[in-house]
Short mmCIF file of C-alpha atoms in Angstrom, two decimals:
data_model
loop_
_atom_site.label_atom_id
_atom_site.label_comp_id
_atom_site.label_asym_id
_atom_site.label_seq_id
_atom_site.Cartn_x
_atom_site.Cartn_y
_atom_site.Cartn_z
CA UNK J 1 0.00 0.00 0.00
CA UNK J 2 1.17 3.51 -0.84
CA UNK J 3 0.49 6.49 1.44
CA UNK J 4 1.40 10.12 0.78
CA UNK J 5 1.37 12.87 3.39
CA UNK J 6 1.81 16.53 2.48
CA UNK J 7 3.86 18.45 5.07
CA UNK J 8 3.68 21.88 3.42
CA UNK J 9 5.54 23.65 0.61
CA UNK J 10 7.00 20.72 -1.39
CA UNK J 11 7.60 18.39 1.57
CA UNK J 12 5.99 14.98 1.27
CA UNK J 13 6.36 11.81 3.31
CA UNK J 14 5.77 8.81 1.06
CA UNK J 15 5.46 5.32 2.51
CA UNK J 16 5.34 2.09 0.57
CA UNK J 17 5.35 -1.00 2.80
CA UNK J 18 8.29 -0.37 5.16
CA UNK J 19 9.94 2.11 2.74
CA UNK J 20 9.76 5.75 3.76
CA UNK J 21 10.88 8.42 1.31
CA UNK J 22 10.89 12.19 1.84
CA UNK J 23 10.84 14.94 -0.75
CA UNK J 24 12.14 18.45 0.00
CA UNK J 25 11.65 17.86 3.76
CA UNK J 26 11.40 21.38 5.18
CA UNK J 27 9.07 21.63 8.20
CA UNK J 28 10.66 24.54 10.13
CA UNK J 29 8.16 26.97 8.74
CA UNK J 30 6.90 30.24 10.16
CA UNK J 31 4.16 29.97 12.81
CA UNK J 32 1.47 31.25 10.43
CA UNK J 33 2.13 28.74 7.63
CA UNK J 34 -0.56 26.26 6.64
CA UNK J 35 -1.00 23.39 6.96
CA UNK J 36 0.17 23.22 10.55
CA UNK J 37 2.90 20.59 10.65
CA UNK J 38 2.02 17.87 13.15
CA UNK J 39 5.36 16.09 12.91
CA UNK J 40 8.70 17.00 14.48
CA UNK J 41 12.19 16.44 13.07
CA UNK J 42 12.83 13.28 15.10
CA UNK J 43 9.61 11.64 13.93
CA UNK J 44 10.21 12.85 10.37
CA UNK J 45 13.72 11.33 10.24
CA UNK J 46 12.72 7.98 11.78
CA UNK J 47 12.95 5.02 9.41
CA UNK J 48 13.56 7.19 6.31
CA UNK J 49 15.71 5.51 3.66
CA UNK J 50 15.94 8.22 0.99
CA UNK J 51 15.43 11.94 0.58
CA UNK J 52 14.93 13.44 -2.86
CA UNK J 53 15.57 17.14 -3.42
CA UNK J 54 14.14 19.19 -6.30
CA UNK J 55 16.31 22.32 -5.87
CA UNK J 56 18.33 24.29 -3.34
CA UNK J 57 16.04 26.96 -1.88
CA UNK J 58 15.98 27.11 1.94
CA UNK J 59 12.32 26.05 2.10
CA UNK J 60 13.31 22.76 0.48
CA UNK J 61 16.68 21.90 2.10
CA UNK J 62 16.87 24.08 5.23
CA UNK J 63 16.17 21.16 7.62
CA UNK J 64 18.60 18.69 6.05
CA UNK J 65 21.33 18.98 8.72
CA UNK J 66 18.79 18.40 11.53
CA UNK J 67 17.33 15.39 9.75
CA UNK J 68 20.72 13.84 8.90
CA UNK J 69 21.93 14.31 12.49
CA UNK J 70 18.92 12.29 13.64
CA UNK J 71 19.33 9.60 10.97
CA UNK J 72 22.78 9.58 9.33
CA UNK J 73 21.92 6.47 7.27
CA UNK J 74 19.60 8.39 4.93
CA UNK J 75 20.77 8.69 1.34
CA UNK J 76 20.12 12.11 -0.17
CA UNK J 77 19.69 12.58 -3.91
CA UNK J 78 19.46 15.97 -5.57
CA UNK J 79 20.98 18.37 -8.09
CA UNK J 80 24.60 19.48 -7.54
CA UNK J 81 23.85 23.01 -6.21
CA UNK J 82 21.48 21.60 -3.59
CA UNK J 83 23.93 18.95 -2.49
CA UNK J 84 26.74 21.57 -2.28
CA UNK J 85 24.55 23.75 -0.01
CA UNK J 86 23.78 20.79 2.25
CA UNK J 87 27.47 19.86 2.40
CA UNK J 88 28.34 23.47 3.30
CA UNK J 89 25.82 23.48 6.15
CA UNK J 90 27.08 20.12 7.43
CA UNK J 91 30.69 21.36 7.44
CA UNK J 92 29.65 24.53 9.31
CA UNK J 93 28.22 22.37 12.08
CA UNK J 94 31.22 19.99 12.09
CA UNK J 95 29.27 16.89 11.09
CA UNK J 96 31.69 15.67 8.46
CA UNK J 97 30.69 12.04 9.08
CA UNK J 98 27.35 12.76 7.42
CA UNK J 99 28.95 13.59 4.08
CA UNK J 100 29.18 9.92 3.24
CA UNK J 101 25.37 9.85 2.91
CA UNK J 102 25.18 12.47 0.19
CA UNK J 103 24.85 11.69 -3.49
CA UNK J 104 23.97 13.85 -6.46
CA UNK J 105 22.48 13.45 -9.87
CA UNK J 106 20.93 15.74 -12.45
CA UNK J 107 19.27 13.26 -14.76
CA UNK J 108 18.70 9.53 -15.08
CA UNK J 109 17.68 6.40 -13.26
CA UNK J 110 19.02 5.69 -9.76
CA UNK J 111 19.66 1.94 -9.65
CA UNK J 112 20.45 1.54 -5.93
CA UNK J 113 17.00 1.64 -4.37
CA UNK J 114 15.27 -1.76 -4.45
CA UNK J 115 13.63 -4.16 -6.90
CA UNK J 116 10.17 -2.73 -6.02
CA UNK J 117 11.20 0.94 -5.65
CA UNK J 118 12.87 3.15 -8.23
CA UNK J 119 13.42 6.84 -8.87
CA UNK J 120 14.32 8.74 -12.01
CA UNK J 121 15.42 12.38 -12.20
CA UNK J 122 14.48 14.71 -15.06
CA UNK J 123 15.40 18.34 -15.69
CA UNK J 124 12.69 20.79 -14.64
CA UNK J 125 12.15 24.53 -14.22
CA UNK J 126 11.35 26.49 -11.07
CA UNK J 127 8.22 28.61 -10.93
CA UNK J 128 8.95 32.16 -12.10
CA UNK J 129 8.88 34.84 -9.39
CA UNK J 130 7.25 37.81 -11.09
CA UNK J 131 6.95 41.28 -9.52
CA UNK J 132 3.36 40.70 -8.37
CA UNK J 133 4.24 37.50 -6.48
CA UNK J 134 7.25 39.12 -4.82
CA UNK J 135 5.32 42.24 -3.78
CA UNK J 136 2.32 40.35 -2.39
CA UNK J 137 4.66 38.08 -0.41
CA UNK J 138 6.54 41.07 1.04
CA UNK J 139 3.21 42.72 1.92
CA UNK J 140 2.04 39.61 3.79
CA UNK J 141 5.36 39.41 5.67
CA UNK J 142 5.22 43.12 6.60
CA UNK J 143 1.87 42.60 8.35
CA UNK J 144 3.35 40.11 10.83
CA UNK J 145 6.42 41.27 12.81
CA UNK J 146 6.95 37.71 14.07
CA UNK J 147 7.38 36.49 10.50
CA UNK J 148 9.71 39.36 9.57
CA UNK J 149 12.14 38.07 12.22
CA UNK J 150 11.89 34.60 10.73
CA UNK J 151 12.59 35.60 7.13
CA UNK J 152 16.19 36.72 6.70
CA UNK J 153 17.76 38.09 3.51
CA UNK J 154 20.60 35.56 3.73
CA UNK J 155 18.10 32.75 3.31
CA UNK J 156 17.60 33.93 -0.26
CA UNK J 157 21.30 34.42 -1.05
CA UNK J 158 22.61 31.47 0.97
CA UNK J 159 20.31 28.87 -0.61
CA UNK J 160 20.37 29.34 -4.37
CA UNK J 161 17.89 27.29 -6.39
CA UNK J 162 20.54 26.07 -8.82
CA UNK J 163 19.46 23.24 -11.08
CA UNK J 164 15.86 22.14 -10.69
CA UNK J 165 14.78 18.55 -11.23
CA UNK J 166 11.59 16.52 -10.94
CA UNK J 167 11.47 12.94 -9.73
CA UNK J 168 9.48 10.02 -11.11
CA UNK J 169 8.99 7.33 -8.46
CA UNK J 170 7.81 3.80 -9.11
CA UNK J 171 6.63 1.86 -6.07
CA UNK J 172 5.91 -1.58 -7.54
CA UNK J 173 3.63 -0.17 -10.22
CA UNK J 174 2.43 2.93 -8.36
CA UNK J 175 3.96 5.80 -10.33
CA UNK J 176 4.27 9.23 -8.76
CA UNK J 177 5.80 12.40 -10.27
CA UNK J 178 7.24 14.87 -7.77
CA UNK J 179 7.62 18.35 -9.27
CA UNK J 180 8.99 20.35 -6.31
CA UNK J 181 8.30 23.99 -7.24
CA UNK J 182 7.94 23.51 -10.98
CA UNK J 183 6.35 26.37 -12.86
#
């Protein structure tokens, strides 16, 4: 049986039998974000085998160090810019042992999963941030001082999107396309 749980933004927890896969697992969102996340980092990291990243923005990879500290056996797959950002954050926190878990790919089939579970990466494009979207987002943030403290300019410059990919998962015949923030 396949179950899919949306955790907000592009974070999903996908379970097939005893296989748990995460996509863009960012749950450290501002207190006003919806849906309210009912899972903490320790529960999120438990029993996860693989994490698949679509791109490198903070709201997709910002929790990776926390998750990998809790479960260093997780294999992480994602485009090179995303993986480089995660590696940088791990080095900053002196968790070099976790680097052995990181892998990267930009396109193609990943053969190391399992006979019943596969994943394939394809190039994708990020949604375009036009002036209207940027201005309405800034307006919403300006209304809540608590959120202004949470959103820092370095989050935008520190976590570049880089290459964007989508993932096609096959769980023993159940096919699922994960698009991240595709436009």
